[in-house]
Amino acid sequence: MQEEYRRRSEEAFERNYEKYYSGSGGGSSYSAVSSNNYNEDEKKMLHEIYRMVSKKFHPDACGDDGSKMKFLTKLKEQWGL
């Protein structure tokens, strides 16, 4: 039961994130992330975060179909890493 709740929560988060940043959810153009918005220290920190989470969300580690890793890769691209 707890696993089902976690899965549904993650799916809802991904849907809402996609909706907000695709422009159909009312997000403003100010919310669009550009790689120019981060200095080198921030990029280093984001890269560290990406590496930690990617180990947790890798399909071999979490046993899902790879959707979490695809979502994380999309974030990485938006962050400009």
mmCIF file of N, CA and C in Angstrom:
data_model
loop_
_atom_site.group_PDB
_atom_site.id
_atom_site.type_symbol
_atom_site.label_atom_id
_atom_site.label_comp_id
_atom_site.label_asym_id
_atom_site.label_seq_id
_atom_site.Cartn_x
_atom_site.Cartn_y
_atom_site.Cartn_z
ATOM 1 N N MET A 1 0.828 -1.186 0.000
ATOM 2 C CA MET A 1 0.000 0.000 0.000
ATOM 3 C C MET A 1 0.875 1.254 0.000
ATOM 4 N N GLN A 2 1.913 1.260 0.807
ATOM 5 C CA GLN A 2 2.795 2.412 0.877
ATOM 6 C C GLN A 2 3.534 2.601 -0.450
ATOM 7 N N GLU A 3 3.900 1.509 -1.093
ATOM 8 C CA GLU A 3 4.579 1.577 -2.386
ATOM 9 C C GLU A 3 3.656 2.199 -3.435
ATOM 10 N N GLU A 4 2.386 1.828 -3.410
ATOM 11 C CA GLU A 4 1.404 2.388 -4.349
ATOM 12 C C GLU A 4 1.250 3.893 -4.127
ATOM 13 N N TYR A 5 1.199 4.312 -2.868
ATOM 14 C CA TYR A 5 1.095 5.733 -2.547
ATOM 15 C C TYR A 5 2.314 6.499 -3.066
ATOM 16 N N ARG A 6 3.506 5.938 -2.860
ATOM 17 C CA ARG A 6 4.735 6.585 -3.319
ATOM 18 C C ARG A 6 4.750 6.697 -4.836
ATOM 19 N N ARG A 7 4.353 5.623 -5.518
ATOM 20 C CA ARG A 7 4.334 5.626 -6.980
ATOM 21 C C ARG A 7 3.358 6.671 -7.508
ATOM 22 N N ARG A 8 2.176 6.727 -6.937
ATOM 23 C CA ARG A 8 1.177 7.706 -7.381
ATOM 24 C C ARG A 8 1.629 9.138 -7.096
ATOM 25 N N SER A 9 2.279 9.345 -5.971
ATOM 26 C CA SER A 9 2.784 10.679 -5.640
ATOM 27 C C SER A 9 3.832 11.128 -6.642
ATOM 28 N N GLU A 10 4.736 10.230 -7.003
ATOM 29 C CA GLU A 10 5.775 10.570 -7.980
ATOM 30 C C GLU A 10 5.175 10.842 -9.347
ATOM 31 N N GLU A 11 4.189 10.052 -9.750
ATOM 32 C CA GLU A 11 3.535 10.273 -11.033
ATOM 33 C C GLU A 11 2.822 11.616 -11.058
ATOM 34 N N ALA A 12 2.146 11.961 -9.965
ATOM 35 C CA ALA A 12 1.453 13.244 -9.895
ATOM 36 C C ALA A 12 2.449 14.391 -9.955
ATOM 37 N N PHE A 13 3.574 14.245 -9.270
ATOM 38 C CA PHE A 13 4.597 15.281 -9.302
ATOM 39 C C PHE A 13 5.095 15.487 -10.731
ATOM 40 N N GLU A 14 5.381 14.387 -11.431
ATOM 41 C CA GLU A 14 5.887 14.482 -12.801
ATOM 42 C C GLU A 14 4.858 15.130 -13.723
ATOM 43 N N ARG A 15 3.576 14.739 -13.584
ATOM 44 C CA ARG A 15 2.526 15.342 -14.415
ATOM 45 C C ARG A 15 2.426 16.839 -14.163
ATOM 46 N N ASN A 16 2.419 17.222 -12.900
ATOM 47 C CA ASN A 16 2.292 18.637 -12.561
ATOM 48 C C ASN A 16 3.500 19.431 -13.030
ATOM 49 N N TYR A 17 4.675 18.846 -12.908
ATOM 50 C CA TYR A 17 5.892 19.518 -13.366
ATOM 51 C C TYR A 17 5.825 19.736 -14.873
ATOM 52 N N GLU A 18 5.468 18.691 -15.605
ATOM 53 C CA GLU A 18 5.364 18.796 -17.060
ATOM 54 C C GLU A 18 4.331 19.842 -17.448
ATOM 55 N N LYS A 19 3.186 19.809 -16.793
ATOM 56 C CA LYS A 19 2.114 20.748 -17.103
ATOM 57 C C LYS A 19 2.564 22.189 -16.852
ATOM 58 N N TYR A 20 3.225 22.414 -15.743
ATOM 59 C CA TYR A 20 3.646 23.764 -15.378
ATOM 60 C C TYR A 20 4.707 24.301 -16.332
ATOM 61 N N TYR A 21 5.712 23.491 -16.638
ATOM 62 C CA TYR A 21 6.824 23.979 -17.440
ATOM 63 C C TYR A 21 6.604 23.859 -18.947
ATOM 64 N N SER A 22 5.526 23.198 -19.365
ATOM 65 C CA SER A 22 5.253 23.129 -20.799
ATOM 66 C C SER A 22 4.497 24.360 -21.264
ATOM 67 N N GLY A 23 4.045 25.179 -20.328
ATOM 68 C CA GLY A 23 3.330 26.391 -20.692
ATOM 69 C C GLY A 23 1.824 26.225 -20.624
ATOM 70 N N SER A 24 1.321 25.010 -20.496
ATOM 71 C CA SER A 24 -0.121 24.804 -20.469
ATOM 72 C C SER A 24 -0.701 24.929 -19.066
ATOM 73 N N GLY A 25 0.139 25.053 -18.073
ATOM 74 C CA GLY A 25 -0.367 25.101 -16.712
ATOM 75 C C GLY A 25 -0.341 26.478 -16.087
ATOM 76 N N GLY A 26 -0.096 27.506 -16.877
ATOM 77 C CA GLY A 26 -0.110 28.843 -16.337
ATOM 78 C C GLY A 26 1.231 29.327 -15.838
ATOM 79 N N GLY A 27 2.278 28.565 -16.014
ATOM 80 C CA GLY A 27 3.597 29.015 -15.594
ATOM 81 C C GLY A 27 4.067 30.158 -16.474
ATOM 82 N N SER A 28 4.703 31.122 -15.888
ATOM 83 C CA SER A 28 5.148 32.266 -16.675
ATOM 84 C C SER A 28 6.471 31.964 -17.361
ATOM 85 N N SER A 29 6.844 32.822 -18.285
ATOM 86 C CA SER A 29 8.115 32.635 -18.974
ATOM 87 C C SER A 29 9.283 32.825 -18.010
ATOM 88 N N TYR A 30 9.028 33.483 -16.883
ATOM 89 C CA TYR A 30 10.086 33.667 -15.902
ATOM 90 C C TYR A 30 10.469 32.362 -15.221
ATOM 91 N N SER A 31 9.580 31.381 -15.275
ATOM 92 C CA SER A 31 9.880 30.111 -14.630
ATOM 93 C C SER A 31 10.704 29.192 -15.520
ATOM 94 N N ALA A 32 10.897 29.556 -16.773
ATOM 95 C CA ALA A 32 11.698 28.734 -17.677
ATOM 96 C C ALA A 32 13.161 28.834 -17.259
ATOM 97 N N VAL A 33 13.796 27.702 -17.103
ATOM 98 C CA VAL A 33 15.172 27.660 -16.629
ATOM 99 C C VAL A 33 16.114 27.725 -17.815
ATOM 100 N N SER A 34 17.111 28.549 -17.698
ATOM 101 C CA SER A 34 18.124 28.652 -18.739
ATOM 102 C C SER A 34 19.466 28.311 -18.128
ATOM 103 N N SER A 35 20.328 27.713 -18.932
ATOM 104 C CA SER A 35 21.632 27.328 -18.406
ATOM 105 C C SER A 35 22.458 28.543 -18.000
ATOM 106 N N ASN A 36 22.093 29.715 -18.466
ATOM 107 C CA ASN A 36 22.822 30.932 -18.125
ATOM 108 C C ASN A 36 22.456 31.460 -16.741
ATOM 109 N N ASN A 37 21.462 30.883 -16.115
ATOM 110 C CA ASN A 37 21.010 31.376 -14.812
ATOM 111 C C ASN A 37 21.870 30.900 -13.651
ATOM 112 N N TYR A 38 22.777 29.966 -13.876
ATOM 113 C CA TYR A 38 23.547 29.379 -12.791
ATOM 114 C C TYR A 38 25.023 29.719 -12.935
ATOM 115 N N ASN A 39 25.636 30.066 -11.794
ATOM 116 C CA ASN A 39 27.077 30.273 -11.824
ATOM 117 C C ASN A 39 27.768 28.918 -11.669
ATOM 118 N N GLU A 40 29.064 28.900 -11.739
ATOM 119 C CA GLU A 40 29.808 27.631 -11.715
ATOM 120 C C GLU A 40 29.614 26.857 -10.414
ATOM 121 N N ASP A 41 29.568 27.555 -9.276
ATOM 122 C CA ASP A 41 29.353 26.872 -7.996
ATOM 123 C C ASP A 41 27.979 26.221 -7.946
ATOM 124 N N GLU A 42 26.964 26.920 -8.452
ATOM 125 C CA GLU A 42 25.618 26.363 -8.467
ATOM 126 C C GLU A 42 25.532 25.164 -9.413
ATOM 127 N N LYS A 43 26.206 25.252 -10.560
ATOM 128 C CA LYS A 43 26.214 24.125 -11.491
ATOM 129 C C LYS A 43 26.879 22.904 -10.855
ATOM 130 N N LYS A 44 27.946 23.149 -10.112
ATOM 131 C CA LYS A 44 28.636 22.049 -9.431
ATOM 132 C C LYS A 44 27.702 21.397 -8.406
ATOM 133 N N MET A 45 26.962 22.224 -7.670
ATOM 134 C CA MET A 45 26.035 21.719 -6.669
ATOM 135 C C MET A 45 24.899 20.935 -7.350
ATOM 136 N N LEU A 46 24.351 21.464 -8.443
ATOM 137 C CA LEU A 46 23.297 20.764 -9.171
ATOM 138 C C LEU A 46 23.803 19.431 -9.719
ATOM 139 N N HIS A 47 25.029 19.425 -10.179
ATOM 140 C CA HIS A 47 25.608 18.184 -10.703
ATOM 141 C C HIS A 47 25.739 17.142 -9.595
ATOM 142 N N GLU A 48 26.128 17.575 -8.403
ATOM 143 C CA GLU A 48 26.213 16.660 -7.258
ATOM 144 C C GLU A 48 24.844 16.087 -6.918
ATOM 145 N N ILE A 49 23.836 16.960 -6.925
ATOM 146 C CA ILE A 49 22.472 16.522 -6.639
ATOM 147 C C ILE A 49 22.031 15.516 -7.690
ATOM 148 N N TYR A 50 22.299 15.824 -8.947
ATOM 149 C CA TYR A 50 21.933 14.921 -10.033
ATOM 150 C C TYR A 50 22.570 13.543 -9.839
ATOM 151 N N ARG A 51 23.848 13.520 -9.506
ATOM 152 C CA ARG A 51 24.543 12.238 -9.350
ATOM 153 C C ARG A 51 23.950 11.414 -8.206
ATOM 154 N N MET A 52 23.638 12.073 -7.088
ATOM 155 C CA MET A 52 23.071 11.347 -5.951
ATOM 156 C C MET A 52 21.700 10.767 -6.304
ATOM 157 N N VAL A 53 20.863 11.576 -6.916
ATOM 158 C CA VAL A 53 19.513 11.129 -7.234
ATOM 159 C C VAL A 53 19.520 10.114 -8.377
ATOM 160 N N SER A 54 20.431 10.283 -9.338
ATOM 161 C CA SER A 54 20.467 9.349 -10.462
ATOM 162 C C SER A 54 20.840 7.935 -9.994
ATOM 163 N N LYS A 55 21.649 7.842 -8.959
ATOM 164 C CA LYS A 55 21.972 6.518 -8.413
ATOM 165 C C LYS A 55 20.733 5.874 -7.798
ATOM 166 N N LYS A 56 19.908 6.698 -7.162
ATOM 167 C CA LYS A 56 18.693 6.183 -6.532
ATOM 168 C C LYS A 56 17.629 5.833 -7.576
ATOM 169 N N PHE A 57 17.523 6.641 -8.646
ATOM 170 C CA PHE A 57 16.469 6.462 -9.639
ATOM 171 C C PHE A 57 16.879 5.603 -10.827
ATOM 172 N N HIS A 58 18.089 5.083 -10.845
ATOM 173 C CA HIS A 58 18.515 4.247 -11.962
ATOM 174 C C HIS A 58 17.619 3.008 -12.013
ATOM 175 N N PRO A 59 17.167 2.602 -13.203
ATOM 176 C CA PRO A 59 16.247 1.459 -13.303
ATOM 177 C C PRO A 59 16.766 0.186 -12.633
ATOM 178 N N ASP A 60 18.054 -0.033 -12.633
ATOM 179 C CA ASP A 60 18.598 -1.223 -11.971
ATOM 180 C C ASP A 60 18.502 -1.118 -10.453
ATOM 181 N N ALA A 61 18.519 0.110 -9.932
ATOM 182 C CA ALA A 61 18.476 0.301 -8.476
ATOM 183 C C ALA A 61 17.053 0.327 -7.933
ATOM 184 N N CYS A 62 16.131 0.959 -8.662
ATOM 185 C CA CYS A 62 14.778 1.103 -8.125
ATOM 186 C C CYS A 62 13.777 0.150 -8.761
ATOM 187 N N GLY A 63 14.163 -0.498 -9.859
ATOM 188 C CA GLY A 63 13.303 -1.515 -10.452
ATOM 189 C C GLY A 63 12.106 -0.985 -11.215
ATOM 190 N N ASP A 64 12.111 0.259 -11.643
ATOM 191 C CA ASP A 64 10.998 0.753 -12.444
ATOM 192 C C ASP A 64 11.318 0.656 -13.931
ATOM 193 N N ASP A 65 10.493 1.248 -14.755
ATOM 194 C CA ASP A 65 10.641 1.142 -16.202
ATOM 195 C C ASP A 65 11.571 2.201 -16.796
ATOM 196 N N GLY A 66 12.211 2.974 -15.961
ATOM 197 C CA GLY A 66 13.129 4.004 -16.448
ATOM 198 C C GLY A 66 12.510 5.378 -16.527
ATOM 199 N N SER A 67 11.243 5.513 -16.156
ATOM 200 C CA SER A 67 10.564 6.805 -16.263
ATOM 201 C C SER A 67 11.159 7.845 -15.314
ATOM 202 N N LYS A 68 11.580 7.419 -14.127
ATOM 203 C CA LYS A 68 12.183 8.362 -13.179
ATOM 204 C C LYS A 68 13.505 8.896 -13.726
ATOM 205 N N MET A 69 14.280 8.014 -14.313
ATOM 206 C CA MET A 69 15.578 8.420 -14.847
ATOM 207 C C MET A 69 15.395 9.335 -16.052
ATOM 208 N N LYS A 70 14.403 9.072 -16.890
ATOM 209 C CA LYS A 70 14.120 9.938 -18.033
ATOM 210 C C LYS A 70 13.739 11.335 -17.554
ATOM 211 N N PHE A 71 12.906 11.373 -16.521
ATOM 212 C CA PHE A 71 12.499 12.653 -15.950
ATOM 213 C C PHE A 71 13.704 13.396 -15.380
ATOM 214 N N LEU A 72 14.555 12.692 -14.684
ATOM 215 C CA LEU A 72 15.749 13.301 -14.102
ATOM 216 C C LEU A 72 16.686 13.812 -15.194
ATOM 217 N N THR A 73 16.812 13.068 -16.278
ATOM 218 C CA THR A 73 17.656 13.496 -17.393
ATOM 219 C C THR A 73 17.101 14.771 -18.026
ATOM 220 N N LYS A 74 15.783 14.860 -18.096
ATOM 221 C CA LYS A 74 15.150 16.067 -18.625
ATOM 222 C C LYS A 74 15.481 17.276 -17.736
ATOM 223 N N LEU A 75 15.444 17.069 -16.419
ATOM 224 C CA LEU A 75 15.819 18.143 -15.492
ATOM 225 C C LEU A 75 17.278 18.552 -15.704
ATOM 226 N N LYS A 76 18.122 17.568 -15.877
ATOM 227 C CA LYS A 76 19.558 17.850 -16.091
ATOM 228 C C LYS A 76 19.747 18.733 -17.314
ATOM 229 N N GLU A 77 19.033 18.441 -18.379
ATOM 230 C CA GLU A 77 19.125 19.258 -19.589
ATOM 231 C C GLU A 77 18.630 20.670 -19.340
ATOM 232 N N GLN A 78 17.542 20.803 -18.596
ATOM 233 C CA GLN A 78 16.995 22.118 -18.291
ATOM 234 C C GLN A 78 17.943 22.914 -17.391
ATOM 235 N N TRP A 79 18.676 22.222 -16.540
ATOM 236 C CA TRP A 79 19.623 22.894 -15.664
ATOM 237 C C TRP A 79 20.875 23.308 -16.417
ATOM 238 N N GLY A 80 21.080 22.774 -17.603
ATOM 239 C CA GLY A 80 22.257 23.123 -18.390
ATOM 240 C C GLY A 80 23.522 22.423 -17.924
ATOM 241 N N LEU A 81 23.381 21.201 -17.416
ATOM 242 C CA LEU A 81 24.563 20.447 -16.949
ATOM 243 C C LEU A 81 25.120 19.586 -18.040
#
